[in-house]
Tab-separated table of C-alpha atoms in Angstrom:
chain	number	residue	atom	x	y	z
A	1	UNK	CA	-19.930	3.797	-39.732
A	2	UNK	CA	-20.036	0.232	-41.048
A	3	UNK	CA	-18.839	-2.754	-39.024
A	4	UNK	CA	-15.579	-3.119	-40.960
A	5	UNK	CA	-14.609	0.480	-40.286
A	6	UNK	CA	-15.532	0.123	-36.599
A	7	UNK	CA	-13.417	-3.017	-36.313
A	8	UNK	CA	-10.383	-1.265	-37.834
A	9	UNK	CA	-10.695	1.829	-35.638
A	10	UNK	CA	-11.578	0.106	-32.365
A	11	UNK	CA	-9.385	-2.978	-32.595
A	12	UNK	CA	-12.414	-5.149	-31.852
A	13	UNK	CA	-12.932	-7.822	-34.490
A	14	UNK	CA	-16.060	-7.831	-36.597
A	15	UNK	CA	-16.843	-11.273	-35.216
A	16	UNK	CA	-16.740	-9.938	-31.627
A	17	UNK	CA	-18.882	-6.939	-32.629
A	18	UNK	CA	-21.501	-9.318	-33.977
A	19	UNK	CA	-21.264	-11.248	-30.703
A	20	UNK	CA	-21.841	-8.021	-28.757
A	21	UNK	CA	-24.886	-7.392	-30.941
A	22	UNK	CA	-26.279	-10.876	-30.267
A	23	UNK	CA	-25.871	-10.346	-26.510
A	24	UNK	CA	-27.492	-6.936	-26.657
A	25	UNK	CA	-24.345	-5.175	-25.440
A	26	UNK	CA	-23.996	-2.924	-28.504
A	27	UNK	CA	-26.840	-2.810	-30.991
A	28	UNK	CA	-26.072	-0.616	-33.986
A	29	UNK	CA	-28.521	2.261	-34.047
A	30	UNK	CA	-28.997	2.061	-37.797
A	31	UNK	CA	-28.955	-0.063	-40.919
A	32	UNK	CA	-27.965	0.849	-44.440
A	33	UNK	CA	-30.340	0.448	-47.346
A	34	UNK	CA	-28.649	-2.901	-48.008
A	35	UNK	CA	-29.279	-3.995	-44.437
A	36	UNK	CA	-25.688	-3.612	-43.120
A	37	UNK	CA	-25.063	-2.592	-39.501
A	38	UNK	CA	-24.341	1.100	-39.123
A	39	UNK	CA	-22.756	2.362	-35.891
A	40	UNK	CA	-23.206	5.852	-34.512
A	41	UNK	CA	-20.624	7.801	-32.510
A	42	UNK	CA	-22.531	6.841	-29.336
A	43	UNK	CA	-22.328	3.151	-30.308
A	44	UNK	CA	-18.571	3.424	-30.762
A	45	UNK	CA	-18.168	5.125	-27.365
A	46	UNK	CA	-20.082	2.217	-25.811
A	47	UNK	CA	-17.727	-0.249	-27.515
A	48	UNK	CA	-14.752	1.513	-25.938
A	49	UNK	CA	-16.510	1.466	-22.548
A	50	UNK	CA	-17.030	-2.297	-22.916
A	51	UNK	CA	-13.392	-2.872	-23.754
A	52	UNK	CA	-12.269	-0.754	-20.803
A	53	UNK	CA	-14.403	-2.760	-18.386
A	54	UNK	CA	-13.257	-6.061	-19.916
A	55	UNK	CA	-9.644	-4.981	-19.353
A	56	UNK	CA	-10.407	-4.974	-15.615
A	57	UNK	CA	-11.391	-8.623	-15.785
A	58	UNK	CA	-15.176	-8.268	-15.935
A	59	UNK	CA	-17.172	-10.880	-17.776
A	60	UNK	CA	-19.459	-9.739	-20.595
A	61	UNK	CA	-22.414	-10.354	-18.312
A	62	UNK	CA	-20.885	-8.110	-15.650
A	63	UNK	CA	-20.083	-5.494	-18.298
A	64	UNK	CA	-23.719	-5.418	-19.383
A	65	UNK	CA	-24.867	-5.012	-15.813
A	66	UNK	CA	-22.351	-2.239	-15.168
A	67	UNK	CA	-23.525	-0.275	-18.216
A	68	UNK	CA	-27.283	-0.834	-18.035
A	69	UNK	CA	-28.331	-1.595	-14.448
A	70	UNK	CA	-29.263	1.661	-12.636
A	71	UNK	CA	-28.961	-0.110	-9.267
A	72	UNK	CA	-25.421	-1.292	-10.028
A	73	UNK	CA	-22.856	-0.413	-7.341
A	74	UNK	CA	-19.284	-0.355	-8.658
A	75	UNK	CA	-17.685	-0.928	-5.241
A	76	UNK	CA	-19.256	-4.371	-4.867
A	77	UNK	CA	-18.052	-5.476	-8.288
A	78	UNK	CA	-14.582	-3.986	-7.779
A	79	UNK	CA	-14.266	-5.801	-4.435
A	80	UNK	CA	-15.106	-9.045	-6.208
A	81	UNK	CA	-12.525	-8.324	-8.886
A	82	UNK	CA	-9.886	-7.639	-6.237
A	83	UNK	CA	-10.686	-10.931	-4.519
A	84	UNK	CA	-10.552	-12.921	-7.761
A	85	UNK	CA	-7.333	-11.219	-8.809
A	86	UNK	CA	-5.678	-12.059	-5.501
A	87	UNK	CA	-6.787	-15.664	-5.822
A	88	UNK	CA	-5.406	-15.823	-9.350
A	89	UNK	CA	-2.096	-14.257	-8.291
A	90	UNK	CA	-1.828	-16.727	-5.402
A	91	UNK	CA	-2.468	-19.638	-7.740
A	92	UNK	CA	0.065	-18.347	-10.276
A	93	UNK	CA	2.612	-17.731	-7.530
A	94	UNK	CA	2.125	-21.265	-6.247
A	95	UNK	CA	2.631	-22.629	-9.759
A	96	UNK	CA	5.754	-20.506	-10.223
A	97	UNK	CA	7.159	-21.759	-6.926
A	98	UNK	CA	6.567	-25.382	-7.899
A	99	UNK	CA	8.166	-24.867	-11.314
A	100	UNK	CA	11.212	-23.201	-9.741
A	101	UNK	CA	11.601	-26.056	-7.308
A	102	UNK	CA	11.330	-28.646	-10.038
A	103	UNK	CA	13.931	-26.746	-12.057
A	104	UNK	CA	16.256	-26.505	-9.051
A	105	UNK	CA	16.225	-30.307	-8.730
A	106	UNK	CA	17.624	-30.553	-12.287
A	107	UNK	CA	15.471	-33.491	-13.387
A	108	UNK	CA	17.053	-35.698	-16.030
A	109	UNK	CA	13.760	-36.698	-17.620
A	110	UNK	CA	10.007	-36.647	-17.278
A	111	UNK	CA	10.047	-39.536	-14.811
A	112	UNK	CA	12.140	-37.390	-12.491
A	113	UNK	CA	9.736	-34.472	-12.957
A	114	UNK	CA	6.752	-36.649	-12.069
A	115	UNK	CA	8.540	-38.008	-8.995
A	116	UNK	CA	9.407	-34.509	-7.778
A	117	UNK	CA	5.826	-33.351	-8.327
A	118	UNK	CA	4.582	-36.332	-6.292
A	119	UNK	CA	7.025	-35.587	-3.451
A	120	UNK	CA	6.066	-31.906	-3.374
A	121	UNK	CA	2.396	-32.862	-3.276
A	122	UNK	CA	2.981	-35.339	-0.440
A	123	UNK	CA	4.904	-32.749	1.599
A	124	UNK	CA	1.689	-30.746	1.705
A	125	UNK	CA	-0.609	-33.711	2.333
A	126	UNK	CA	-3.095	-33.716	5.211
A	127	UNK	CA	-1.796	-37.075	6.420
A	128	UNK	CA	1.236	-36.833	8.725
A	129	UNK	CA	2.326	-40.272	7.513
A	130	UNK	CA	2.414	-39.115	3.893
A	131	UNK	CA	4.384	-35.996	4.826
A	132	UNK	CA	6.869	-38.073	6.800
A	133	UNK	CA	7.351	-40.548	3.943
A	134	UNK	CA	7.940	-37.657	1.558
A	135	UNK	CA	10.607	-36.207	3.874
A	136	UNK	CA	12.348	-39.552	4.223
A	137	UNK	CA	12.138	-40.114	0.453
A	138	UNK	CA	14.160	-36.949	-0.121
A	139	UNK	CA	17.310	-39.009	0.242
A	140	UNK	CA	16.470	-40.886	-2.968
A	141	UNK	CA	17.960	-40.470	-6.405
A	142	UNK	CA	15.635	-37.518	-7.068
A	143	UNK	CA	15.766	-35.382	-3.901
A	144	UNK	CA	13.097	-32.972	-2.753
A	145	UNK	CA	14.213	-29.383	-3.528
A	146	UNK	CA	15.746	-27.891	-0.383
A	147	UNK	CA	13.494	-24.810	-0.580
A	148	UNK	CA	10.467	-27.089	-0.249
A	149	UNK	CA	12.054	-28.921	2.689
A	150	UNK	CA	12.732	-25.656	4.511
A	151	UNK	CA	9.200	-24.397	3.924
A	152	UNK	CA	7.794	-27.685	5.205
A	153	UNK	CA	10.116	-27.742	8.225
A	154	UNK	CA	9.171	-24.206	9.248
A	155	UNK	CA	5.445	-24.976	9.126
A	156	UNK	CA	5.320	-28.585	10.405
A	157	UNK	CA	3.486	-29.189	13.692
A	158	UNK	CA	3.739	-32.978	13.947
A	159	UNK	CA	6.898	-33.853	15.947
A	160	UNK	CA	7.631	-37.042	13.994
A	161	UNK	CA	7.319	-35.340	10.631
A	162	UNK	CA	9.354	-32.390	11.908
A	163	UNK	CA	12.139	-34.764	12.931
A	164	UNK	CA	12.152	-36.389	9.493
A	165	UNK	CA	12.317	-32.986	7.818
A	166	UNK	CA	15.244	-31.888	9.999
A	167	UNK	CA	17.016	-35.136	9.114
A	168	UNK	CA	16.427	-34.472	5.418
A	169	UNK	CA	17.733	-30.920	5.736
A	170	UNK	CA	20.822	-32.136	7.566
A	171	UNK	CA	21.533	-34.468	4.647
A	172	UNK	CA	21.227	-31.574	2.208
A	173	UNK	CA	24.223	-29.828	3.795
A	174	UNK	CA	24.498	-26.051	3.774
A	175	UNK	CA	21.971	-25.456	0.985
A	176	UNK	CA	19.087	-24.634	3.316
A	177	UNK	CA	20.958	-22.423	5.790
A	178	UNK	CA	20.153	-19.081	4.147
A	179	UNK	CA	16.427	-19.831	4.110
A	180	UNK	CA	16.512	-21.139	7.683
A	181	UNK	CA	18.321	-17.961	8.741
A	182	UNK	CA	15.348	-15.994	7.384
A	183	UNK	CA	13.112	-18.159	9.561
A	184	UNK	CA	15.018	-16.987	12.642
A	185	UNK	CA	13.612	-13.512	12.009
A	186	UNK	CA	10.002	-14.639	11.656
A	187	UNK	CA	7.422	-12.779	13.779
A	188	UNK	CA	6.020	-16.197	14.787
A	189	UNK	CA	7.820	-17.739	17.796
A	190	UNK	CA	7.076	-21.293	16.669
A	191	UNK	CA	8.672	-20.659	13.264
A	192	UNK	CA	11.812	-19.238	14.910
A	193	UNK	CA	12.056	-22.319	17.111
A	194	UNK	CA	11.665	-24.694	14.145
A	195	UNK	CA	14.333	-22.761	12.252
A	196	UNK	CA	16.965	-22.953	15.000
A	197	UNK	CA	16.250	-26.622	15.690
A	198	UNK	CA	16.750	-27.385	12.006
A	199	UNK	CA	20.018	-25.423	11.905
A	200	UNK	CA	21.202	-27.246	15.026
A	201	UNK	CA	21.108	-30.576	13.201
A	202	UNK	CA	23.072	-29.409	10.167
A	203	UNK	CA	26.779	-30.242	10.555
A	204	UNK	CA	29.674	-28.090	9.417
A	205	UNK	CA	31.303	-24.764	9.989
A	206	UNK	CA	28.650	-22.627	8.268
A	207	UNK	CA	25.894	-23.959	10.502
A	208	UNK	CA	28.114	-23.443	13.563
A	209	UNK	CA	28.799	-19.844	12.533
A	210	UNK	CA	25.069	-19.206	12.102
A	211	UNK	CA	24.375	-20.697	15.530
A	212	UNK	CA	27.013	-18.385	17.016
A	213	UNK	CA	25.212	-15.390	15.499
A	214	UNK	CA	21.949	-16.722	16.904
A	215	UNK	CA	23.263	-16.374	20.462
A	216	UNK	CA	22.324	-12.682	20.174
A	217	UNK	CA	18.762	-13.402	19.026
A	218	UNK	CA	16.212	-11.574	21.226
A	219	UNK	CA	14.179	-14.782	21.621
A	220	UNK	CA	15.425	-16.675	24.710
A	221	UNK	CA	14.095	-19.974	23.373
A	222	UNK	CA	15.995	-19.537	20.108
A	223	UNK	CA	19.164	-18.558	21.973
A	224	UNK	CA	18.742	-21.601	24.165
A	225	UNK	CA	18.532	-24.089	21.298
A	226	UNK	CA	21.540	-22.439	19.660
A	227	UNK	CA	23.549	-22.622	22.886
A	228	UNK	CA	22.705	-26.296	23.436
A	229	UNK	CA	23.780	-27.131	19.884
A	230	UNK	CA	26.988	-25.140	20.236
A	231	UNK	CA	27.712	-26.786	23.561
A	232	UNK	CA	27.463	-30.187	21.890
A	233	UNK	CA	29.922	-28.916	19.267
A	234	UNK	CA	32.380	-27.794	21.934
A	235	UNK	CA	31.957	-24.058	21.276
A	236	UNK	CA	32.742	-22.096	24.447
A	237	UNK	CA	30.832	-19.028	23.206
A	238	UNK	CA	27.675	-20.787	24.377
A	239	UNK	CA	28.666	-20.778	28.067
A	240	UNK	CA	27.057	-17.447	29.123
A	241	UNK	CA	23.744	-18.376	27.515
A	242	UNK	CA	23.848	-21.847	29.077
A	243	UNK	CA	24.432	-20.311	32.500
A	244	UNK	CA	21.489	-17.958	31.893
A	245	UNK	CA	19.357	-20.989	31.071
A	246	UNK	CA	20.260	-22.591	34.396
A	247	UNK	CA	19.378	-19.378	36.228
A	248	UNK	CA	16.069	-18.977	34.419
A	249	UNK	CA	15.124	-22.656	34.594
A	250	UNK	CA	14.787	-22.913	30.797
A	251	UNK	CA	15.897	-26.429	29.796
A	252	UNK	CA	18.222	-26.093	32.781
A	253	UNK	CA	19.037	-29.819	32.981
A	254	UNK	CA	20.106	-29.882	29.330
A	255	UNK	CA	22.052	-26.661	29.833
A	256	UNK	CA	23.871	-28.137	32.834
A	257	UNK	CA	24.764	-31.216	30.766
A	258	UNK	CA	26.119	-28.985	28.005
A	259	UNK	CA	28.214	-27.054	30.528
A	260	UNK	CA	29.584	-30.324	31.858
A	261	UNK	CA	30.567	-31.388	28.345
A	262	UNK	CA	32.295	-28.053	27.747
A	263	UNK	CA	34.206	-28.391	31.042
A	264	UNK	CA	36.332	-31.284	29.811
A	265	UNK	CA	39.484	-29.111	29.857
A	266	UNK	CA	40.745	-27.661	33.181
A	267	UNK	CA	40.827	-24.069	31.934
A	268	UNK	CA	37.269	-24.329	30.631
A	269	UNK	CA	36.113	-26.034	33.825
A	270	UNK	CA	37.448	-23.251	36.034
A	271	UNK	CA	35.921	-20.555	33.784
A	272	UNK	CA	32.506	-22.213	33.867
A	273	UNK	CA	32.663	-22.812	37.624
A	274	UNK	CA	33.643	-19.185	38.187
A	275	UNK	CA	30.643	-17.977	36.154
A	276	UNK	CA	28.258	-20.218	38.109
A	277	UNK	CA	29.702	-19.090	41.441
A	278	UNK	CA	29.558	-15.450	40.341
A	279	UNK	CA	25.842	-15.756	39.645
A	280	UNK	CA	25.360	-17.359	43.069
A	281	UNK	CA	27.316	-14.610	44.786
A	282	UNK	CA	25.516	-11.721	43.134
A	283	UNK	CA	22.408	-12.259	45.199
A	284	UNK	CA	20.406	-10.877	42.290
A	285	UNK	CA	19.045	-14.252	41.184
A	286	UNK	CA	15.733	-15.599	42.393
A	287	UNK	CA	16.031	-17.937	45.405
A	288	UNK	CA	14.687	-20.782	43.240
A	289	UNK	CA	17.681	-20.419	40.903
A	290	UNK	CA	20.327	-21.015	43.588
A	291	UNK	CA	19.721	-24.794	43.919
A	292	UNK	CA	19.901	-25.130	40.137
A	293	UNK	CA	23.199	-23.281	40.005
A	294	UNK	CA	24.520	-25.459	42.837
A	295	UNK	CA	23.417	-28.606	41.023
A	296	UNK	CA	25.073	-27.381	37.829
A	297	UNK	CA	28.396	-27.256	39.689
A	298	UNK	CA	28.099	-30.981	40.375
A	299	UNK	CA	29.545	-32.104	37.048
A	300	UNK	CA	32.102	-29.327	36.681
A	301	UNK	CA	35.504	-30.772	37.580
A	302	UNK	CA	38.332	-28.871	39.219
A	303	UNK	CA	39.306	-27.073	42.404
A	304	UNK	CA	37.183	-23.959	41.771
A	305	UNK	CA	33.955	-25.977	41.666
A	306	UNK	CA	34.988	-28.077	44.687
A	307	UNK	CA	35.782	-25.027	46.832
A	308	UNK	CA	32.512	-23.399	45.838
A	309	UNK	CA	30.538	-26.518	46.783
A	310	UNK	CA	32.337	-26.733	50.120
A	311	UNK	CA	31.335	-23.143	50.883
A	312	UNK	CA	27.779	-23.760	49.741
A	313	UNK	CA	27.426	-26.764	52.038
A	314	UNK	CA	27.209	-24.180	54.859
A	315	UNK	CA	24.813	-21.877	53.014
A	316	UNK	CA	21.915	-20.303	54.906
A	317	UNK	CA	19.542	-21.723	52.315
A	318	UNK	CA	18.903	-25.249	53.551
A	319	UNK	CA	18.092	-26.594	50.065
A	320	UNK	CA	21.346	-25.172	48.670
A	321	UNK	CA	23.366	-26.514	51.616
A	322	UNK	CA	21.888	-30.004	51.339
A	323	UNK	CA	22.400	-30.029	47.546
A	324	UNK	CA	26.033	-28.971	47.897
A	325	UNK	CA	26.680	-31.548	50.639
A	326	UNK	CA	25.150	-34.317	48.535
A	327	UNK	CA	27.144	-33.292	45.452
A	328	UNK	CA	30.399	-33.174	47.446
A	329	UNK	CA	29.701	-36.679	48.717
A	330	UNK	CA	29.156	-37.909	45.180
A	331	UNK	CA	32.373	-36.237	43.981
A	332	UNK	CA	34.361	-37.800	46.819
A	333	UNK	CA	32.958	-41.220	45.974
A	334	UNK	CA	34.199	-41.085	42.370
């Protein structure tokens, strides 16, 4: 079969067939009397084998080795192809992500596109200073896409940069809440913590509702940050978690301050004092928790807290008794 017929039947151009011949991949087994290449059935089968291997991503050099090297091991080459394919997919995915983020920012012109590209690059810079400047620059005329801010916030380890990213997310409003909510379910504890701390700084009802849901999160640290944020927002749902924090000694001073802030109304004050006293009376808490619970009563106004402190001033635990006596003296001096 002549080269033109082979090209038509195989779909491989005559030019490529000549290239295969020059590389020694497929040498026609015969020549016509006029000197034209003449391919046998075996030559054509080899052409199809070459095309099949090329479809897997092999180079022509690798194809030749696969077909002619008796020591060739397919598994090694396939492993290399898998690795290269994964690298290519990762690179393409990264490009797609960047393009989506640029599109989401709705750039008005190429200058905006270039500025967004620069900000996205700086968010991933090795220098903490560059990352921080990029986060702070997000408040400019061309903001950093919120998806990029969330990704950066959930992975940032530098406390200063993390603070700048949370500030930038707070300025973006509710746009990042859905992505941050996904971060709350991360298997990595540090990512969950970064997510809840970012949500805590976003104002508005949607963020508050998400923080309320987070009070049931199985991670005590995440629940704690949510409770502290809700306490600052005056949400009474946080009280049980805040009391647990005092008992467990997890940010107990901040939790006690949040309880004090929530106790501004008499009804709330009596409810909080009753919960603290109930935990003291159960006897199920560790002895080390009782002084913390007593101290937490210090800034809870009202008769319930005062009566409890008076009783505790005679407690068998000397530390608890002394703490209660001191707190009563401070309350009387006000």
